[in-house]
Amino acid sequence: MAYQLKHQTGASINIPDEDEEEANQANDNDGIDFTPPAAYLPTLISLLPTFKRPIVVVLDAFDLFAAHPRQALLYCLLDTVQSCRAGEGRNGLLVIGLTCVVNCVNLLEKRVKSRFSHRILKVPNPSSLEEYVQIARQLLDVRLDRNEVPMAHKIADLAQWNQRWRESVEVFLKSPTTRQALVEIYSLRCDIGNLARSLLSVVRRFDISSPWLSATALDDELNSQFPDKFEFMYRLPQSTMWILVAIYQWGTTGHDLVNLRMILDACTKAAVYQDSLRMVATLAGEIRAGGSVAMPAMTLRAAFEELVAMKVLIATTTNLKGTTSPEFVKYNCMVDRHTIRRVVEKAGSTTVKNWLVTASTVNT
């Protein structure tokens, strides 16, 4: 707080140092907290109304301050506001708390709650994804001037940078990866604070070689906050990728439930289709002749059973009497289509990726 006051007002604040004896004792204890003593907090806060300008204190994540021991900071701030009277060399003091916790007032101690004015303004979250994206654009659309960049000798250089930055923002927001990440962030928590923290993590990755926004950085930040429960699928063999694309194909045609026979038929058709494309490319001299891309049926069966064992495929019916052949038992895939596409695009071979693109033309 003292640093913020010095940075924004230019006035120096002198906080008394600890006694030498207490400092020596602190040096002897490695695990001691070296923050200023709590006794100096009232002295610092009591100086706020004495500045030349009225002071506005904004406490982001107000609920976290309520979790501090004895809520000393909140008590000192609100007590100073309550006893502050403008005039006679004392200006006003305003404390604003920002929080996403609705019942935050109930977390306050009795002595703190009695000094709280109970003036609460509820700000609704964005009502639509488009409004959410527009807010992200406003947060990123900043312009630099010579006051912020004193080393810029030419105004034309700043104008050129501002133009390139705006273009970078538009490319970043129009990227499908960014769009999907914003959809997931909005569906989980649509508050502005979470959006600002996610965008700030992208900006923090800037360096001299790459000073522009990256959709991949936003996707990595989202994955670090909410780990993918199907992350193990990126390490699966290519035979499993064939089965995943086959499931994706049947889902495209409206079949959410699949069995082993449907998977094998789809893989056979896909192999024939890919072999025909390779033959045409070979005759045209684009690639060298090679063997078939078909995956052995036994390998596909083993990969299918592995997915069942990992609970990626869940049987919808039980075959207690053995009247249904194992090849025709219907299974439901627990992985959504977006995850299948993401896994195949990242870990699949070229043949599997090509099949994913032409999925709608194979199952007919």
CSV table of N, CA and C in Angstrom, one decimal, residues 242 249 267-281 287 291-294 350-359 361-362:
chain,number,residue,atom,x,y,z
A,242,TRP,N,-7.3,-44.8,-35.2
A,242,TRP,CA,-8.2,-45.2,-36.2
A,242,TRP,C,-9.6,-45.4,-35.7
A,249,GLN,N,-16.6,-40.5,-37.3
A,249,GLN,CA,-17.3,-40.7,-38.6
A,249,GLN,C,-18.8,-41.1,-38.4
A,267,CYS,N,-13.1,-48.7,-40.8
A,267,CYS,CA,-11.7,-48.7,-41.0
A,267,CYS,C,-11.3,-49.3,-42.3
A,268,THR,N,-12.0,-50.4,-42.7
A,268,THR,CA,-11.7,-51.0,-44.0
A,268,THR,C,-12.0,-50.1,-45.2
A,269,LYS,N,-13.2,-49.4,-45.1
A,269,LYS,CA,-13.5,-48.4,-46.2
A,269,LYS,C,-12.5,-47.3,-46.2
A,270,ALA,N,-12.1,-46.8,-45.0
A,270,ALA,CA,-11.2,-45.7,-45.0
A,270,ALA,C,-9.8,-46.1,-45.6
A,271,ALA,N,-9.4,-47.4,-45.3
A,271,ALA,CA,-8.1,-47.8,-45.9
A,271,ALA,C,-8.2,-47.9,-47.4
A,272,VAL,N,-9.3,-48.4,-47.9
A,272,VAL,CA,-9.5,-48.5,-49.4
A,272,VAL,C,-9.5,-47.1,-50.0
A,273,TYR,N,-10.1,-46.2,-49.3
A,273,TYR,CA,-10.2,-44.8,-49.9
A,273,TYR,C,-8.8,-44.2,-49.9
A,274,GLN,N,-8.1,-44.4,-48.8
A,274,GLN,CA,-6.7,-43.8,-48.7
A,274,GLN,C,-5.8,-44.4,-49.7
A,275,ASP,N,-5.9,-45.8,-49.9
A,275,ASP,CA,-5.1,-46.4,-50.8
A,275,ASP,C,-5.3,-45.9,-52.3
A,276,SER,N,-6.6,-45.7,-52.6
A,276,SER,CA,-6.9,-45.2,-53.9
A,276,SER,C,-6.3,-43.8,-54.1
A,277,LEU,N,-6.3,-43.0,-53.1
A,277,LEU,CA,-5.7,-41.6,-53.2
A,277,LEU,C,-4.2,-41.7,-53.4
A,278,ARG,N,-3.6,-42.7,-52.7
A,278,ARG,CA,-2.2,-42.9,-52.8
A,278,ARG,C,-1.8,-43.4,-54.2
A,279,MET,N,-2.7,-44.3,-54.8
A,279,MET,CA,-2.4,-44.8,-56.1
A,279,MET,C,-2.5,-43.7,-57.1
A,280,VAL,N,-3.5,-42.8,-57.0
A,280,VAL,CA,-3.6,-41.7,-58.0
A,280,VAL,C,-2.4,-40.8,-57.9
A,281,ALA,N,-2.0,-40.5,-56.6
A,281,ALA,CA,-0.8,-39.6,-56.4
A,281,ALA,C,0.5,-40.3,-56.9
A,287,ILE,N,4.1,-38.9,-55.3
A,287,ILE,CA,4.7,-39.6,-54.2
A,287,ILE,C,5.2,-40.9,-54.7
A,291,GLY,N,3.1,-49.4,-49.6
A,291,GLY,CA,2.2,-50.5,-49.2
A,291,GLY,C,0.9,-49.9,-48.8
A,292,SER,N,-0.1,-50.7,-48.5
A,292,SER,CA,-1.4,-50.3,-48.0
A,292,SER,C,-1.3,-49.7,-46.6
A,293,VAL,N,-2.2,-48.8,-46.4
A,293,VAL,CA,-2.3,-48.2,-45.1
A,293,VAL,C,-3.3,-48.9,-44.1
A,294,ALA,N,-3.9,-50.0,-44.6
A,294,ALA,CA,-4.8,-50.7,-43.8
A,294,ALA,C,-4.2,-51.2,-42.5
A,350,THR,N,-0.5,-38.9,-40.5
A,350,THR,CA,-1.0,-38.2,-41.7
A,350,THR,C,-2.2,-38.9,-42.3
A,351,THR,N,-2.2,-40.2,-42.3
A,351,THR,CA,-3.3,-40.9,-42.9
A,351,THR,C,-4.6,-40.8,-42.1
A,352,VAL,N,-4.4,-40.8,-40.7
A,352,VAL,CA,-5.6,-40.7,-39.8
A,352,VAL,C,-6.1,-39.2,-39.9
A,353,LYS,N,-5.2,-38.3,-40.0
A,353,LYS,CA,-5.7,-36.9,-40.1
A,353,LYS,C,-6.4,-36.7,-41.4
A,354,ASN,N,-5.9,-37.2,-42.5
A,354,ASN,CA,-6.7,-37.1,-43.8
A,354,ASN,C,-8.0,-37.8,-43.7
A,355,TRP,N,-8.1,-38.9,-43.0
A,355,TRP,CA,-9.4,-39.6,-42.9
A,355,TRP,C,-10.3,-38.7,-42.0
A,356,LEU,N,-9.8,-38.0,-41.0
A,356,LEU,CA,-10.7,-37.2,-40.2
A,356,LEU,C,-11.3,-36.1,-41.0
A,357,VAL,N,-10.5,-35.5,-42.0
A,357,VAL,CA,-11.0,-34.5,-42.8
A,357,VAL,C,-12.1,-35.0,-43.8
A,358,THR,N,-11.9,-36.2,-44.3
A,358,THR,CA,-12.9,-36.8,-45.3
A,358,THR,C,-13.9,-37.7,-44.6
A,359,ALA,N,-14.2,-37.5,-43.3
A,359,ALA,CA,-15.0,-38.5,-42.6
A,359,ALA,C,-16.4,-38.6,-43.2
A,361,THR,N,-17.4,-38.5,-46.2
A,361,THR,CA,-17.5,-39.1,-47.5
A,361,THR,C,-17.2,-40.6,-47.4
A,362,VAL,N,-17.0,-41.2,-46.3
A,362,VAL,CA,-16.5,-42.5,-46.2
A,362,VAL,C,-17.7,-43.5,-45.8
